[in-house]
GROMACS .gro file of C-alpha atoms in nm:
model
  319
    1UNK     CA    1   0.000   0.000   0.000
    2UNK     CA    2   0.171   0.351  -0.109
    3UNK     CA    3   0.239   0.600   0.158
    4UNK     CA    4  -0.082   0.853   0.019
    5UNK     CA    5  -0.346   0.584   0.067
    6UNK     CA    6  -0.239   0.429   0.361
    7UNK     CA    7  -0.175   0.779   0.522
    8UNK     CA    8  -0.525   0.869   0.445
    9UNK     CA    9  -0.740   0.606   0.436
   10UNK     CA   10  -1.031   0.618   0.738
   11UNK     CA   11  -0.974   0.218   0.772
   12UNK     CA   12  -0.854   0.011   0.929
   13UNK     CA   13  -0.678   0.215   1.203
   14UNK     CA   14  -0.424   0.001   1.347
   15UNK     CA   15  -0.231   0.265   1.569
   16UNK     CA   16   0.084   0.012   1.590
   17UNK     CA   17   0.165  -0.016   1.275
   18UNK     CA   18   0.085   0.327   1.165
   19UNK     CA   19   0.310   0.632   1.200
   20UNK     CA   20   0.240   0.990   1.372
   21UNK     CA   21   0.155   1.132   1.050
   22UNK     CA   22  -0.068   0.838   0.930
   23UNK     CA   23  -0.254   0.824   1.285
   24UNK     CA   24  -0.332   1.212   1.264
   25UNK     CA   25  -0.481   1.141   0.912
   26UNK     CA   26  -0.731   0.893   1.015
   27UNK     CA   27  -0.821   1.085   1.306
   28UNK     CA   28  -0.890   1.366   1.140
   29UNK     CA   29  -1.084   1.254   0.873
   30UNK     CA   30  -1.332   1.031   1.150
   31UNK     CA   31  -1.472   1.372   1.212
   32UNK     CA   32  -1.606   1.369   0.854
   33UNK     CA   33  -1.853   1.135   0.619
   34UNK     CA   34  -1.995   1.131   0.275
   35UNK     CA   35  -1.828   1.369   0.041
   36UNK     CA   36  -1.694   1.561   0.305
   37UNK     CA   37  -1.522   1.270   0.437
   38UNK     CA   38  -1.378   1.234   0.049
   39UNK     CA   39  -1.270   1.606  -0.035
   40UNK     CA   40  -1.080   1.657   0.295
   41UNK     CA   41  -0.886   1.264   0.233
   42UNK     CA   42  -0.811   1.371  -0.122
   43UNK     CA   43  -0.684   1.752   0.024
   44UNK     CA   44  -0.452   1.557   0.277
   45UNK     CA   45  -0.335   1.303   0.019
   46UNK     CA   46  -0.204   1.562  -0.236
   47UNK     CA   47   0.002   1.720   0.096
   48UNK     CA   48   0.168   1.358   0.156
   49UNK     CA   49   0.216   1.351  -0.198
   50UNK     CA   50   0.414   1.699  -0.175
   51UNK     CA   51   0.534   1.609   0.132
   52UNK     CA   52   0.690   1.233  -0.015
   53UNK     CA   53   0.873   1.434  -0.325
   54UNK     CA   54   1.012   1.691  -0.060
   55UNK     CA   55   1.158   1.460   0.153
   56UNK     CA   56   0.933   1.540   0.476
   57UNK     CA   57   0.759   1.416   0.733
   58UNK     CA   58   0.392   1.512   0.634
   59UNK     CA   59   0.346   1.589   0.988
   60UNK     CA   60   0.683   1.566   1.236
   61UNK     CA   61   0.947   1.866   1.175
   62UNK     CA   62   0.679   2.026   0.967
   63UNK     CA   63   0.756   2.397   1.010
   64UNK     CA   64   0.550   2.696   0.890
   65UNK     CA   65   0.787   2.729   0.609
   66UNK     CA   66   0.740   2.459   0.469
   67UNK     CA   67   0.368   2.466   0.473
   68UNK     CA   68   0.419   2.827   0.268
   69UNK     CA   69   0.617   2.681   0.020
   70UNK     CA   70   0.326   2.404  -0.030
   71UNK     CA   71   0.072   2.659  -0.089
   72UNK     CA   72   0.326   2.859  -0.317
   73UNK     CA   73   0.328   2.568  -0.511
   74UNK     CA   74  -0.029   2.517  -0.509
   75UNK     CA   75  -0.059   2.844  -0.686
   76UNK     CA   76   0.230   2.772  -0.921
   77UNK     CA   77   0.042   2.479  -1.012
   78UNK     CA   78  -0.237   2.667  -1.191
   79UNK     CA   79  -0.483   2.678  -0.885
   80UNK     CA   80  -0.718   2.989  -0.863
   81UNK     CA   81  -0.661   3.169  -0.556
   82UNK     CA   82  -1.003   3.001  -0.397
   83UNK     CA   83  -0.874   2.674  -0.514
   84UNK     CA   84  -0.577   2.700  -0.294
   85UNK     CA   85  -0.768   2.812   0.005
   86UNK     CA   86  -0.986   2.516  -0.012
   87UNK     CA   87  -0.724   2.280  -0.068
   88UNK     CA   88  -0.593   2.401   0.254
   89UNK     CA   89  -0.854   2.372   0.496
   90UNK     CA   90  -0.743   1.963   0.574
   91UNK     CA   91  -0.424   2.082   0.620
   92UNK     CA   92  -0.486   2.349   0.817
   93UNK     CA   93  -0.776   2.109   1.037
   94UNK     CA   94  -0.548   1.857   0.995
   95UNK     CA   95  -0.223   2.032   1.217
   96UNK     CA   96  -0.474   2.231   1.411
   97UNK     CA   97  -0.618   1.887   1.558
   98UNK     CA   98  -0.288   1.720   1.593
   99UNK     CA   99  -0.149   1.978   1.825
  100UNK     CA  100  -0.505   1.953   2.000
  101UNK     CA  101  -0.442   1.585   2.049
  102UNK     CA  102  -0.072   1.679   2.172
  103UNK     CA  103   0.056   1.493   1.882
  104UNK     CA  104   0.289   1.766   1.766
  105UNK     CA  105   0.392   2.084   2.011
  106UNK     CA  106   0.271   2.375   1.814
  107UNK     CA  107   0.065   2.432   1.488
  108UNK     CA  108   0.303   2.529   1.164
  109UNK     CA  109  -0.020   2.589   0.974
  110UNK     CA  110  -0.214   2.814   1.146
  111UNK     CA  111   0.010   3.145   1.081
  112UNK     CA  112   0.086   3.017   0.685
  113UNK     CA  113  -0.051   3.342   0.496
  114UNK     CA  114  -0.334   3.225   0.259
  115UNK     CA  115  -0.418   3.444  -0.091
  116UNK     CA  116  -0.677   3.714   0.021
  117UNK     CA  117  -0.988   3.687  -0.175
  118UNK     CA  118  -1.215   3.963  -0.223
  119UNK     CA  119  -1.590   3.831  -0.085
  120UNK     CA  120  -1.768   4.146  -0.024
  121UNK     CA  121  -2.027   4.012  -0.269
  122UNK     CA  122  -2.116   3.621  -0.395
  123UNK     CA  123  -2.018   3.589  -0.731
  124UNK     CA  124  -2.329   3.352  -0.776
  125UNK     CA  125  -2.549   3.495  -1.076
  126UNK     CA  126  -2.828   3.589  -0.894
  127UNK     CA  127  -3.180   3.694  -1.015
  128UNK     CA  128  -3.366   4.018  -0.937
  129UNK     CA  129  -3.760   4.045  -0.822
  130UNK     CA  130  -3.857   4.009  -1.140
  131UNK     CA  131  -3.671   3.720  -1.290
  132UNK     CA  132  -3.715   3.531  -1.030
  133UNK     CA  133  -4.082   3.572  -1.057
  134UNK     CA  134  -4.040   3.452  -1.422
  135UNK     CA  135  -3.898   3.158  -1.257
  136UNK     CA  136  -4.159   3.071  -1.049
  137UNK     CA  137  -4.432   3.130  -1.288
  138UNK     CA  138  -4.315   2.959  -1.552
  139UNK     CA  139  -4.182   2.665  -1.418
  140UNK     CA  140  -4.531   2.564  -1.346
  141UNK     CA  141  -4.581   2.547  -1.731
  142UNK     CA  142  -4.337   2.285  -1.782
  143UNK     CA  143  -4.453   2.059  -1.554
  144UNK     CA  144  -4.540   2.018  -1.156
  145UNK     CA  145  -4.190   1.874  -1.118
  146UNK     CA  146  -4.020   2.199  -1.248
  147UNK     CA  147  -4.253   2.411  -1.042
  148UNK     CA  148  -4.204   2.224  -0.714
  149UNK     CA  149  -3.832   2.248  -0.767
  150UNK     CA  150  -3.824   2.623  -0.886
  151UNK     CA  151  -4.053   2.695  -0.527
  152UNK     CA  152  -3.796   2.512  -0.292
  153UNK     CA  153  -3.500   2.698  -0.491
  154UNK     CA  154  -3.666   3.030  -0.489
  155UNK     CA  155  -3.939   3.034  -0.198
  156UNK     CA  156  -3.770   2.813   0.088
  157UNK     CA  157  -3.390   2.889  -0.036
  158UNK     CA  158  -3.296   2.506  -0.011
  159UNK     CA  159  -2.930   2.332  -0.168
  160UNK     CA  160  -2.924   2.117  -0.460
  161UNK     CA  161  -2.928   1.830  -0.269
  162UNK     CA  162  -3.210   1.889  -0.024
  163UNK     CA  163  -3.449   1.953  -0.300
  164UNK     CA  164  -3.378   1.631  -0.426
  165UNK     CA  165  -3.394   1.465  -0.126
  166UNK     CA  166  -3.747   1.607  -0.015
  167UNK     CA  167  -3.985   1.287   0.045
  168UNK     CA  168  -4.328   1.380   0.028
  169UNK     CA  169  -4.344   1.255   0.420
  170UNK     CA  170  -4.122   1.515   0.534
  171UNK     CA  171  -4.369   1.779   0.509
  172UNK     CA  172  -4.664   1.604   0.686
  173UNK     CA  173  -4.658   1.759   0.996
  174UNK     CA  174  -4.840   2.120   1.116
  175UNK     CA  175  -4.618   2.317   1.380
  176UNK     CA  176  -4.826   2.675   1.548
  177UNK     CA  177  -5.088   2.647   1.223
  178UNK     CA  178  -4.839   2.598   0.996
  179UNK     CA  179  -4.730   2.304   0.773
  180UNK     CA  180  -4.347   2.240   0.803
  181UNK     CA  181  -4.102   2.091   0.609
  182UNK     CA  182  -3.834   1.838   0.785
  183UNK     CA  183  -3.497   1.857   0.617
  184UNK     CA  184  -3.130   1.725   0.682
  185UNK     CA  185  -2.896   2.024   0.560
  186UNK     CA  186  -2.515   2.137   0.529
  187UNK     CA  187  -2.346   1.895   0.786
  188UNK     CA  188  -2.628   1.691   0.855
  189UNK     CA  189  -2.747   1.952   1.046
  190UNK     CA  190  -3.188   1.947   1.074
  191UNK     CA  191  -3.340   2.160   0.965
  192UNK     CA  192  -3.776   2.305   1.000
  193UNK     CA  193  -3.900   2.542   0.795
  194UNK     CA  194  -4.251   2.660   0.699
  195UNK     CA  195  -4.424   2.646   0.381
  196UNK     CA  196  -4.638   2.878   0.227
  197UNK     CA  197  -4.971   2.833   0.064
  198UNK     CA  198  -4.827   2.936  -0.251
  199UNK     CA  199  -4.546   2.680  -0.210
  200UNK     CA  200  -4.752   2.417  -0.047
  201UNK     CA  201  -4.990   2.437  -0.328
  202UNK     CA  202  -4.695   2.340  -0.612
  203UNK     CA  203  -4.566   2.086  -0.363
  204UNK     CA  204  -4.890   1.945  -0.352
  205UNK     CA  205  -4.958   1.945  -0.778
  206UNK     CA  206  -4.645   1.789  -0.793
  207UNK     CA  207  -4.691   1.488  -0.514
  208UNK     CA  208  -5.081   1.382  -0.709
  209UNK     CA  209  -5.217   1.114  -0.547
  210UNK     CA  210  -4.898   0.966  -0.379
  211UNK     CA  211  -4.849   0.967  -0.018
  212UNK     CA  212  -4.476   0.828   0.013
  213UNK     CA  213  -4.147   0.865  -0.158
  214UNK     CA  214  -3.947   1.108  -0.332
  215UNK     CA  215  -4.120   1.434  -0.389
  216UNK     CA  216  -3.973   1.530  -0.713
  217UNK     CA  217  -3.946   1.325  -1.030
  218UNK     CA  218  -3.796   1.314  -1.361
  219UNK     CA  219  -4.137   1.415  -1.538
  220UNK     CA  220  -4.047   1.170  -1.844
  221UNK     CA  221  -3.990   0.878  -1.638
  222UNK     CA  222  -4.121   0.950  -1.294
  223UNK     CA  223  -3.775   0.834  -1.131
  224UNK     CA  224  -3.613   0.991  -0.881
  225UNK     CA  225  -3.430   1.253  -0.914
  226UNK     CA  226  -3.016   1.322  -0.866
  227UNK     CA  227  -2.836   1.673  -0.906
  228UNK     CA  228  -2.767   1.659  -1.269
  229UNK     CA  229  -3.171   1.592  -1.308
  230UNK     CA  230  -3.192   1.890  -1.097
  231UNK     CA  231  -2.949   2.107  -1.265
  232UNK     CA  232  -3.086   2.024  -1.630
  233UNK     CA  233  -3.413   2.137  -1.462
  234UNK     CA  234  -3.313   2.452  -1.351
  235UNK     CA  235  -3.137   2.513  -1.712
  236UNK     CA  236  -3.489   2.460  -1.896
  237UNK     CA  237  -3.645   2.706  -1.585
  238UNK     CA  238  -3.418   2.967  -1.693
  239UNK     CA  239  -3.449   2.927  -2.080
  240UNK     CA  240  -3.784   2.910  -2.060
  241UNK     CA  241  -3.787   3.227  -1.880
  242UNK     CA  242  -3.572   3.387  -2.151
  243UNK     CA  243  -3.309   3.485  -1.885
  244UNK     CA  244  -2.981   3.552  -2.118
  245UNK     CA  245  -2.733   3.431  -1.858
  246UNK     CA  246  -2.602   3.084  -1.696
  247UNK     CA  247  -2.844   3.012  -1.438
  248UNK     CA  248  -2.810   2.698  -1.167
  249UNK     CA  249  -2.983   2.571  -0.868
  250UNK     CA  250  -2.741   2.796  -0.643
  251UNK     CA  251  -2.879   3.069  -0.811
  252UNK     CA  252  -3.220   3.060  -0.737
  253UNK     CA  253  -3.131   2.976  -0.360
  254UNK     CA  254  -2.920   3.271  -0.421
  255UNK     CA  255  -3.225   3.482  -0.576
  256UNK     CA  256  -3.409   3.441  -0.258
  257UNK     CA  257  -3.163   3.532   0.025
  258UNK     CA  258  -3.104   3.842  -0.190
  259UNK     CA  259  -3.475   3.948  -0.227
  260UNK     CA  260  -3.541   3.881   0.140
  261UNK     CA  261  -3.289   4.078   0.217
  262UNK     CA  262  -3.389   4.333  -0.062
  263UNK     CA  263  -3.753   4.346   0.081
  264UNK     CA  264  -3.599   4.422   0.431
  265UNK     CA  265  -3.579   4.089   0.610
  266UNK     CA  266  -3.321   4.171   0.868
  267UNK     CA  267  -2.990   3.975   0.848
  268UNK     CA  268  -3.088   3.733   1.120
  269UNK     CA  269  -3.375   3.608   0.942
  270UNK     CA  270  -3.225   3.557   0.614
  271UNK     CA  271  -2.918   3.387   0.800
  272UNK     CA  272  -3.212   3.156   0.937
  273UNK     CA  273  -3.368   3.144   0.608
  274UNK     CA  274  -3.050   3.009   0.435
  275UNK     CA  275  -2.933   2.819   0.698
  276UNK     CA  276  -2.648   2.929   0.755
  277UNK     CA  277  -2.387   2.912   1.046
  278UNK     CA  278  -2.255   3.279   1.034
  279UNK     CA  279  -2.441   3.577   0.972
  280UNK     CA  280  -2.133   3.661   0.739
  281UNK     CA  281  -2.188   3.439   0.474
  282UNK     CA  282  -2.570   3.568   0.450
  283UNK     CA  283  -2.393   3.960   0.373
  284UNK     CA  284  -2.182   3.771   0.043
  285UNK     CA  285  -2.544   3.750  -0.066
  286UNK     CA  286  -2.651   4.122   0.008
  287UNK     CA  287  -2.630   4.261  -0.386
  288UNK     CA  288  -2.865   4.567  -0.248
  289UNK     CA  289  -2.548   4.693  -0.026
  290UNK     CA  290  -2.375   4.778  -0.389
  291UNK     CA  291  -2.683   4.963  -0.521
  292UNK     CA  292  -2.652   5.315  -0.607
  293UNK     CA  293  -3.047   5.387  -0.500
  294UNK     CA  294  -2.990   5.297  -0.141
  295UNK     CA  295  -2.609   5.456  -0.089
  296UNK     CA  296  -2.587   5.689   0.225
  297UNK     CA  297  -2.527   5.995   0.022
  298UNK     CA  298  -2.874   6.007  -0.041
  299UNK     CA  299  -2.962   5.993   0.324
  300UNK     CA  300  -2.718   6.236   0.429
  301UNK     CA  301  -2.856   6.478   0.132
  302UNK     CA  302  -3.148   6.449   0.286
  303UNK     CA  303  -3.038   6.476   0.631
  304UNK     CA  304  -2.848   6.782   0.543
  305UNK     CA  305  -3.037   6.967   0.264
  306UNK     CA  306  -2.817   7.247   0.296
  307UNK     CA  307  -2.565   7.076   0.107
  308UNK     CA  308  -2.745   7.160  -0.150
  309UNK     CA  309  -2.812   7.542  -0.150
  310UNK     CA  310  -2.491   7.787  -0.103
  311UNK     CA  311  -2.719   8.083  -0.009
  312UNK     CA  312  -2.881   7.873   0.268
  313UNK     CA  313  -2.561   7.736   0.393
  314UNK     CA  314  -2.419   8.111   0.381
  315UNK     CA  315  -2.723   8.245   0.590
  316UNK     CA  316  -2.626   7.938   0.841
  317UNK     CA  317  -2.291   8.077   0.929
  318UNK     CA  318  -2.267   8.259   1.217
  319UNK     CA  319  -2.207   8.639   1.229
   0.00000   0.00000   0.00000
């Protein structure tokens, strides 16, 4: 067995015939499952790899040093500045829970200087009120399955894989008068949301007269569905809709974080609305902080309206 799968691999963890490096690996990567589990194994194997050619320890002697040069070479590899940072974060979790475990005496990785990337905004190609209204209305002219899916996207903000993973049980139950919708998210995390009438009513079209299963199906062959079904979904949503642009699942969840937010749902409640663990990540989706109708110079015009007349400002002088 080479030195990159063995180093990485979550089984079998035999402790005595593994090194320091190799024992760090597996314990690191129990915290994780599913395709978690496999980015953050195939993040750490490319370091052993770099590590093996270098000569090194992936783990022992390690300074900070050498963990710049690795991410130098990341970059010199062709890697987009994002692209390195992700490819960091098992290394950095990695060290950081090896000199938790006392395994090593200090962490080389945590002071290595990552590229700075500009996230004021998400990058995501969003839709505005109207578009997304397009969307919703119609998607229902394709077919129930397009609608339900263009609702959960753009209504209830949910990820490509928790609309396709909404079974028409999981939104059975009534909570305070209204009817909910059970979820697993983003790191198996649970998730309860509400559902309006307007997207209870699509949910509904689209379940018929079944009362189990999958909620959303390939309309041609009533399977269920898997993330390329949903993405080619979304693409016909959008050309339908005659929006000129490259439009995805992330884009309607995108489309409604920014119109709550747009229609003055504080931050808090769009954090809750998308699910997300810091209130940060629900600003990247903000657009209306960049718009030139809501800047503070108008307010401070306003505020101040004798900006805006000399002789008024003259005749508030004193003497």
């Amino acid at each position: 067995m080479s030195t990159t799968s063995s180093a990485t691999a979550a089984l079998p963890f035999q402790p005595s015939s593994m090194s320091h490096a190799q024992i760090a690996a597996v314990s690191f990567l129990a915290r994780y499952s599913g395709s978690t589990h496999a980015l953050c194994r195939a993040q750490l194997g490319r370091w052993f790899v770099w590590c093996e050619t270098s000569g090194l320890d992936p783990l022992v002697g390690i300074q900070r040093t050498h963990v710049e040069h690795y991410i130098r070479e990341l970059g010199d590899a062709g890697l987009m500045d994002s692209s390195v940072n992700t490819m960091m974060h098992a290394v950095r979790g990695y060290f950081r829970f090896a000199h938790i475990d006392g395994t090593v005496t200090a962490d080389p990785a945590v002071y290595a200087r990552l590229p700075n990337l500009h996230r004021d905004e998400s990058r995501t190609q969003g839709l505005d009120r109207l578009e997304l209204i397009s969307c919703l209305q119609v998607a229902q002219t394709i077919t129930v399955h397009h609608g339900a899916l263009a609702y959960l996207f753009g209504i209830n903000a949910l990820r490509t894989s928790e609309a396709a993973a909404v079974r028409i049980q999981d939104y059975s139950d009534v909570l305070r008068g209204h009817r909910v919708l059970h979820l697993v998210g983003k790191g198996n995390e649970p998730a309860t949301m509400p559902l309006t009438v307007p997207v209870l009513r699509v949910v509904e079209a689209c379940r018929g007269e079944r009362t189990t299963g999958p909620l959303v199906l390939r309309p041609l062959s009533d399977k269920p569905i898997d993330r390329r079904d949903v993405y080619r979904m979304v693409r016909r949503i959008a050309k339908t809709a005659q929006i000129p642009r490259h439009i995805s699942p992330r884009s309607l969840r995108h489309a409604a974080v920014t119109n709550a937010l747009d229609v003055g749902v504080p931050l808090r409640d769009a954090q809750i609305l998308a699910r997300h663990a810091d209130p940060r990540t629900a600003e990247h989706y903000d657009r209306a902080r960049g718009n030139l109708d809501r800047h503070g110079v108008h307010f401070l015009t306003a505020y101040a309206p004798a900006y805006r007349c000399p002789g008024r400002l003259r005749q508030l002088r004193p003497g």
